[in-house]
């Protein structure tokens, strides 16, 4: 389950990469925006960049107004975070590829793959 600390971290403008697969399990990689963990931590809702003609577009639904607000807030935080490491707002804007589609995922397991300071 997603705990409160991880949920708060996810909503701070972190970079999110996601993938979908078609019926033949052919992947399509895209960026994710507006991650939101459910109150019980068992579900993660994420909106993906799905430009017209992308493989992911056909498999996903349009965001609700509430999800659209989360997308916009997450994008603003992402741009701010990226500026702190020297990426200009115009460069960050190149990563923002609307329209967006939304998917909800059941959380069954979490993995901490960060090697930490001793790596």
Coordinates of N, CA, C and O in Angstrom, one line a residue:
X1 N 0.8 -1.2 0.0 CA 0.0 0.0 0.0 C 0.9 1.3 0.0 O 2.0 1.2 0.5
X2 N 0.3 2.3 -0.6 CA 1.0 3.6 -0.6 C 0.7 4.3 0.7 O -0.4 4.6 1.0
X3 N 1.7 4.6 1.5 CA 1.6 5.3 2.7 C 1.5 6.8 2.5 O 1.8 7.3 1.4
X4 N 1.2 7.5 3.6 CA 1.0 9.0 3.5 C 2.3 9.7 3.0 O 2.2 10.6 2.2
X5 N 3.5 9.2 3.4 CA 4.7 9.9 3.0 C 5.0 9.7 1.5 O 5.3 10.7 0.8
X6 N 4.8 8.5 1.0 CA 5.0 8.2 -0.4 C 3.9 9.0 -1.2 O 4.2 9.5 -2.3
X7 N 2.7 9.0 -0.7 CA 1.6 9.7 -1.4 C 1.9 11.2 -1.6 O 1.8 11.8 -2.7
X8 N 2.4 11.8 -0.5 CA 2.8 13.2 -0.5 C 4.0 13.4 -1.5 O 4.0 14.4 -2.3
X9 N 4.9 12.5 -1.5 CA 6.1 12.6 -2.4 C 5.6 12.6 -3.9 O 6.1 13.4 -4.7
X10 N 4.7 11.7 -4.2 CA 4.3 11.5 -5.6 C 3.6 12.8 -6.1 O 3.6 13.0 -7.3
X11 N 3.0 13.5 -5.2 CA 2.2 14.7 -5.6 C 3.0 16.0 -5.6 O 2.5 17.0 -5.8
X12 N 4.4 15.9 -5.5 CA 5.2 17.0 -5.4 C 5.9 17.4 -6.7 O 6.8 18.2 -6.7
X13 N 5.5 16.9 -7.8 CA 6.1 17.2 -9.1 C 7.2 16.3 -9.6 O 8.0 16.7 -10.4
X14 N 7.2 15.1 -9.1 CA 8.3 14.2 -9.5 C 8.0 13.8 -11.0 O 6.9 13.8 -11.5
X15 N 9.1 13.4 -11.6 CA 9.0 12.9 -13.0 C 8.4 11.5 -13.0 O 8.9 10.6 -12.2
X16 N 7.4 11.2 -13.8 CA 6.8 9.9 -13.8 C 6.8 9.4 -15.3 O 6.4 10.1 -16.2
X17 N 7.3 8.2 -15.4 CA 7.3 7.5 -16.7 C 6.4 6.3 -16.6 O 6.5 5.6 -15.6
X18 N 5.6 6.1 -17.6 CA 4.6 5.0 -17.5 C 4.6 4.3 -18.9 O 5.0 4.9 -19.9
X19 N 4.0 3.1 -18.9 CA 3.9 2.4 -20.1 C 2.5 1.7 -20.2 O 2.0 1.3 -19.1
X20 N 2.0 1.6 -21.3 CA 0.8 0.8 -21.5 C 1.1 -0.3 -22.5 O 2.2 -0.2 -23.2
X21 N 0.3 -1.3 -22.7 CA 0.5 -2.4 -23.6 C -0.8 -2.7 -24.4 O -1.9 -2.6 -23.9
X22 N -0.6 -3.0 -25.7 CA -1.8 -3.3 -26.5 C -2.1 -4.8 -26.3 O -1.5 -5.5 -25.5
X23 N -3.0 -5.3 -27.1 CA -3.5 -6.7 -26.9 C -2.3 -7.7 -27.2 O -2.4 -8.9 -26.8
X24 N -1.3 -7.3 -27.9 CA -0.1 -8.1 -28.2 C 1.0 -7.9 -27.2 O 2.1 -8.3 -27.4
X25 N 0.7 -7.0 -26.2 CA 1.7 -6.7 -25.2 C 2.8 -5.8 -25.8 O 3.9 -5.8 -25.2
X26 N 2.6 -5.1 -26.8 CA 3.5 -4.2 -27.4 C 3.5 -2.9 -26.6 O 2.4 -2.3 -26.4
X27 N 4.6 -2.5 -26.0 CA 4.6 -1.3 -25.1 C 4.6 0.0 -25.8 O 5.0 0.1 -26.9
X28 N 4.0 1.0 -25.1 CA 4.1 2.4 -25.5 C 4.4 3.2 -24.2 O 3.7 3.1 -23.2
X29 N 5.5 3.9 -24.3 CA 6.0 4.6 -23.1 C 5.6 6.1 -23.2 O 5.7 6.7 -24.3
X30 N 5.2 6.6 -22.1 CA 4.8 8.0 -22.1 C 5.1 8.6 -20.7 O 5.5 7.9 -19.8
X31 N 4.8 9.9 -20.5 CA 5.0 10.6 -19.3 C 3.6 10.6 -18.5 O 2.6 10.6 -19.1
X32 N 3.7 10.5 -17.2 CA 2.6 10.6 -16.3 C 2.5 11.9 -15.5 O 3.5 12.5 -15.2
X33 N 1.2 12.3 -15.3 CA 1.0 13.6 -14.6 C -0.1 13.4 -13.6 O -1.1 12.7 -13.8
X34 N -0.1 14.2 -12.5 CA -1.1 14.3 -11.5 C -1.3 13.0 -10.8 O -2.5 12.6 -10.5
X35 N -0.3 12.3 -10.3 CA -0.5 11.1 -9.6 C -1.3 11.3 -8.3 O -1.1 12.4 -7.6
X36 N -2.1 10.4 -7.9 CA -3.0 10.6 -6.7 C -3.2 9.2 -6.1 O -3.8 8.3 -6.8
X37 N -2.9 9.0 -4.9 CA -3.1 7.8 -4.2 C -4.5 7.9 -3.5 O -4.8 8.9 -2.9
X38 N -5.2 6.8 -3.5 CA -6.5 6.8 -2.8 C -6.2 6.9 -1.3 O -5.1 6.6 -0.8
X39 N -7.3 7.2 -0.5 CA -7.1 7.4 0.9 C -6.6 6.1 1.6 O -5.8 6.2 2.6
X40 N -7.0 4.9 1.1 CA -6.5 3.7 1.7 C -5.2 3.2 1.2 O -4.7 2.2 1.6
X41 N -4.6 3.9 0.2 CA -3.3 3.6 -0.4 C -3.4 2.4 -1.3 O -2.3 1.9 -1.7
X42 N -4.5 1.9 -1.7 CA -4.6 0.7 -2.5 C -4.8 1.0 -4.0 O -4.8 0.0 -4.8
X43 N -4.9 2.2 -4.3 CA -5.1 2.6 -5.8 C -4.3 3.9 -6.1 O -4.3 4.8 -5.3
X44 N -3.7 3.9 -7.3 CA -3.0 5.1 -7.8 C -3.7 5.5 -9.1 O -3.8 4.6 -10.0
X45 N -4.1 6.7 -9.1 CA -4.7 7.3 -10.3 C -3.6 8.2 -11.0 O -2.9 9.0 -10.3
X46 N -3.4 8.0 -12.3 CA -2.4 8.7 -13.0 C -2.9 9.1 -14.4 O -3.6 8.3 -15.0
X47 N -2.6 10.3 -14.8 CA -3.0 10.8 -16.1 C -1.7 10.7 -17.0 O -0.7 11.1 -16.6
X48 N -1.9 10.2 -18.2 CA -0.8 10.0 -19.1 C -0.9 10.9 -20.3 O -2.0 11.2 -20.8
X49 N 0.2 11.4 -20.8 CA 0.2 12.1 -22.1 C -0.1 11.1 -23.2 O 0.5 10.1 -23.3
X50 N -1.2 11.4 -24.0 CA -1.6 10.5 -25.0 C -2.0 11.3 -26.3 O -3.2 11.4 -26.6
X51 N -1.0 11.7 -27.0 CA -1.3 12.5 -28.2 C -2.1 11.7 -29.2 O -2.0 10.4 -29.2
X52 N -2.8 12.4 -30.1 CA -3.6 11.6 -31.1 C -2.7 10.7 -31.9 O -1.5 11.0 -32.2
X53 N -3.1 9.5 -32.1 CA -2.4 8.5 -32.8 C -1.4 7.7 -32.0 O -0.8 6.7 -32.5
X54 N -1.3 8.0 -30.7 CA -0.4 7.2 -29.8 C -1.1 5.9 -29.5 O -2.3 5.8 -29.5
X55 N -0.3 4.9 -29.3 CA -0.8 3.5 -28.9 C -1.6 3.5 -27.7 O -2.6 2.8 -27.5
X56 N -1.2 4.4 -26.7 CA -1.9 4.4 -25.4 C -3.3 5.0 -25.4 O -4.1 4.7 -24.7
X57 N -3.5 5.9 -26.4 CA -4.7 6.7 -26.4 C -6.0 5.8 -26.4 O -7.0 6.1 -25.7
X58 N -6.0 4.7 -27.2 CA -7.2 3.9 -27.4 C -7.5 3.1 -26.1 O -8.7 2.7 -25.9
X59 N -6.6 2.9 -25.2 CA -6.8 2.1 -24.0 C -7.3 2.9 -22.8 O -7.6 2.2 -21.8
X60 N -7.3 4.2 -22.8 CA -7.5 5.0 -21.6 C -8.7 5.9 -21.8 O -9.1 6.3 -22.8
X61 N -9.1 6.4 -20.6 CA -10.3 7.4 -20.6 C -9.8 8.8 -20.4 O -8.7 9.0 -19.9
X62 N -10.6 9.8 -20.7 CA -10.3 11.2 -20.5 C -10.4 11.5 -19.0 O -11.1 10.9 -18.3
X63 N -9.5 12.4 -18.6 CA -9.6 12.8 -17.1 C -10.8 13.6 -16.8 O -11.4 14.3 -17.6
X64 N -11.3 13.4 -15.5 CA -12.4 14.1 -15.0 C -11.9 15.6 -14.7 O -10.7 15.8 -14.7
X65 N -12.8 16.5 -14.4 CA -12.3 17.9 -14.1 C -11.4 17.9 -12.9 O -10.4 18.6 -12.9
X66 N -11.7 17.1 -11.9 CA -10.8 17.0 -10.7 C -9.4 16.4 -11.1 O -8.4 17.0 -10.6
X67 N -9.4 15.4 -11.9 CA -8.1 14.9 -12.4 C -7.4 15.9 -13.2 O -6.1 16.0 -13.1
X68 N -8.1 16.7 -14.0 CA -7.4 17.7 -14.8 C -6.8 18.8 -13.9 O -5.7 19.3 -14.2
X69 N -7.4 19.1 -12.8 CA -6.8 20.1 -11.9 C -5.5 19.5 -11.3 O -4.6 20.2 -11.1
X70 N -5.6 18.2 -11.0 CA -4.3 17.6 -10.4 C -3.2 17.6 -11.5 O -2.1 17.8 -11.1
X71 N -3.6 17.3 -12.7 CA -2.6 17.3 -13.8 C -1.9 18.7 -13.9 O -0.7 18.8 -13.9
X72 N -2.7 19.7 -13.9 CA -2.2 21.1 -14.0 C -1.3 21.5 -12.8 O -0.3 22.1 -13.0
X73 N -1.8 21.1 -11.6 CA -1.0 21.4 -10.4 C 0.4 20.6 -10.4 O 1.4 21.1 -10.1
X74 N 0.3 19.3 -10.9 CA 1.5 18.5 -10.9 C 2.5 19.1 -12.0 O 3.7 19.1 -11.7
X75 N 2.0 19.5 -13.1 CA 2.8 20.1 -14.1 C 3.5 21.3 -13.6 O 4.7 21.5 -13.8
X76 N 2.8 22.2 -12.9 CA 3.4 23.4 -12.3 C 4.5 23.1 -11.3 O 5.6 23.7 -11.4
X77 N 4.3 22.1 -10.5 CA 5.3 21.6 -9.5 C 6.5 21.0 -10.2 O 7.6 21.2 -9.9
X78 N 6.2 20.2 -11.3 CA 7.3 19.6 -12.0 C 8.2 20.7 -12.7 O 9.4 20.6 -12.6
X79 N 7.6 21.7 -13.3 CA 8.4 22.7 -13.9 C 9.2 23.4 -12.9 O 10.4 23.7 -13.1
X80 N 8.6 23.7 -11.7 CA 9.3 24.4 -10.6 C 10.5 23.5 -10.1 O 11.6 24.0 -10.0
X81 N 10.3 22.2 -10.0 CA 11.4 21.3 -9.5 C 12.5 21.3 -10.6 O 13.6 21.3 -10.3
X82 N 12.1 21.2 -11.8 CA 13.1 21.1 -12.9 C 13.9 22.4 -13.0 O 15.1 22.3 -13.3
X83 N 13.3 23.5 -12.7 CA 14.1 24.8 -12.8 C 15.1 24.8 -11.7 O 16.2 25.4 -11.9
X84 N 14.9 24.1 -10.6 CA 15.8 24.1 -9.5 C 17.1 23.3 -9.9 O 18.1 23.5 -9.2
X85 N 17.0 22.5 -10.9 CA 18.2 21.8 -11.4 C 18.7 22.3 -12.7 O 19.5 21.7 -13.4
X86 N 18.2 23.5 -13.1 CA 18.7 24.2 -14.3 C 17.9 24.0 -15.5 O 18.4 24.5 -16.6
X87 N 16.8 23.3 -15.5 CA 16.0 23.1 -16.7 C 15.1 24.3 -16.9 O 14.3 24.6 -16.0
X88 N 15.1 24.9 -18.0 CA 14.2 26.1 -18.2 C 12.8 25.7 -18.4 O 12.5 24.5 -18.7
X89 N 11.9 26.6 -18.1 CA 10.4 26.3 -18.2 C 10.1 25.9 -19.6 O 9.3 25.0 -19.9
X90 N 10.7 26.5 -20.6 CA 10.4 26.2 -22.0 C 10.9 24.8 -22.4 O 10.2 24.1 -23.1
X91 N 12.0 24.3 -21.8 CA 12.5 23.0 -22.0 C 11.5 22.0 -21.3 O 11.2 21.0 -21.9
X92 N 11.1 22.3 -20.1 CA 10.1 21.4 -19.4 C 8.8 21.3 -20.2 O 8.2 20.2 -20.3
X93 N 8.4 22.4 -20.8 CA 7.1 22.4 -21.6 C 7.2 21.4 -22.7 O 6.1 20.9 -23.1
X94 N 8.3 21.1 -23.2 CA 8.4 20.1 -24.3 C 8.0 18.7 -23.9 O 7.7 17.9 -24.7
X95 N 8.0 18.5 -22.6 CA 7.7 17.2 -22.1 C 6.1 17.1 -21.9 O 5.6 16.0 -21.7
X96 N 5.4 18.1 -22.0 CA 4.0 18.2 -21.7 C 3.2 18.0 -23.0 O 3.1 18.9 -23.8
X97 N 2.8 16.8 -23.2 CA 2.2 16.4 -24.5 C 0.7 16.1 -24.2 O 0.4 14.9 -23.9
X98 N -0.2 17.1 -24.3 CA -1.6 16.7 -24.3 C -2.1 16.1 -25.6 O -1.4 16.2 -26.5
X99 N -3.3 15.6 -25.6 CA -4.2 15.5 -24.5 C -3.8 14.4 -23.5 O -2.9 13.6 -23.8
X100 N -4.5 14.4 -22.4 CA -4.2 13.4 -21.4 C -5.3 12.4 -21.2 O -6.4 12.6 -21.6
X101 N -5.0 11.2 -20.8 CA -5.9 10.1 -20.5 C -5.6 9.6 -19.1 O -4.5 9.8 -18.6
X102 N -6.6 9.1 -18.4 CA -6.4 8.7 -17.0 C -6.6 7.2 -16.8 O -7.4 6.6 -17.5
X103 N -5.8 6.6 -15.9 CA -5.9 5.2 -15.6 C -5.7 5.1 -14.1 O -5.1 5.9 -13.4
X104 N -6.4 4.1 -13.5 CA -6.3 3.8 -12.1 C -5.8 2.4 -12.0 O -6.2 1.5 -12.7
X105 N -4.8 2.3 -11.1 CA -4.1 1.0 -10.9 C -4.2 0.5 -9.5 O -4.1 1.3 -8.6
X106 N -4.5 -0.8 -9.3 CA -4.5 -1.3 -8.0 C -3.1 -1.5 -7.5 O -2.3 -2.0 -8.3
X107 N -2.8 -1.1 -6.3 CA -1.5 -1.3 -5.8 C -1.4 -2.6 -5.0 O -2.1 -2.7 -4.0
X108 N -0.6 -3.5 -5.4 CA -0.5 -4.8 -4.7 C 0.9 -4.9 -4.0 O 1.0 -5.6 -3.0
X109 N 1.9 -4.4 -4.7 CA 3.3 -4.4 -4.1 C 4.0 -3.1 -4.4 O 3.8 -2.5 -5.4
X110 N 4.9 -2.8 -3.5 CA 5.8 -1.6 -3.7 C 7.2 -2.1 -3.6 O 7.5 -3.0 -2.8
X111 N 8.1 -1.5 -4.4 CA 9.5 -1.9 -4.4 C 10.3 -0.6 -4.2 O 10.1 0.4 -4.9
X112 N 11.2 -0.6 -3.3 CA 12.2 0.5 -3.1 C 13.5 0.1 -3.8 O 14.3 -0.6 -3.3
X113 N 13.6 0.7 -5.1 CA 14.8 0.3 -5.9 C 15.9 1.4 -5.8 O 16.9 1.3 -6.5
X114 N 15.7 2.4 -5.0 CA 16.7 3.4 -4.8 C 17.9 2.9 -4.1 O 17.7 2.4 -3.0
X115 N 19.1 3.0 -4.7 CA 20.2 2.4 -4.0 C 20.7 3.1 -2.8 O 21.4 2.6 -1.9
X116 N 20.3 4.4 -2.6 CA 20.7 5.1 -1.4 C 22.0 5.7 -1.5 O 22.8 5.6 -2.5
X117 N 22.4 6.4 -0.4 CA 23.7 7.1 -0.3 C 24.9 6.2 -0.4 O 26.0 6.7 -0.9
X118 N 24.8 5.0 -0.1 CA 26.0 4.1 -0.1 C 26.2 3.4 -1.4 O 27.1 2.6 -1.5
X119 N 25.4 3.7 -2.4 CA 25.6 3.0 -3.7 C 26.9 3.4 -4.5 O 27.4 4.4 -4.3

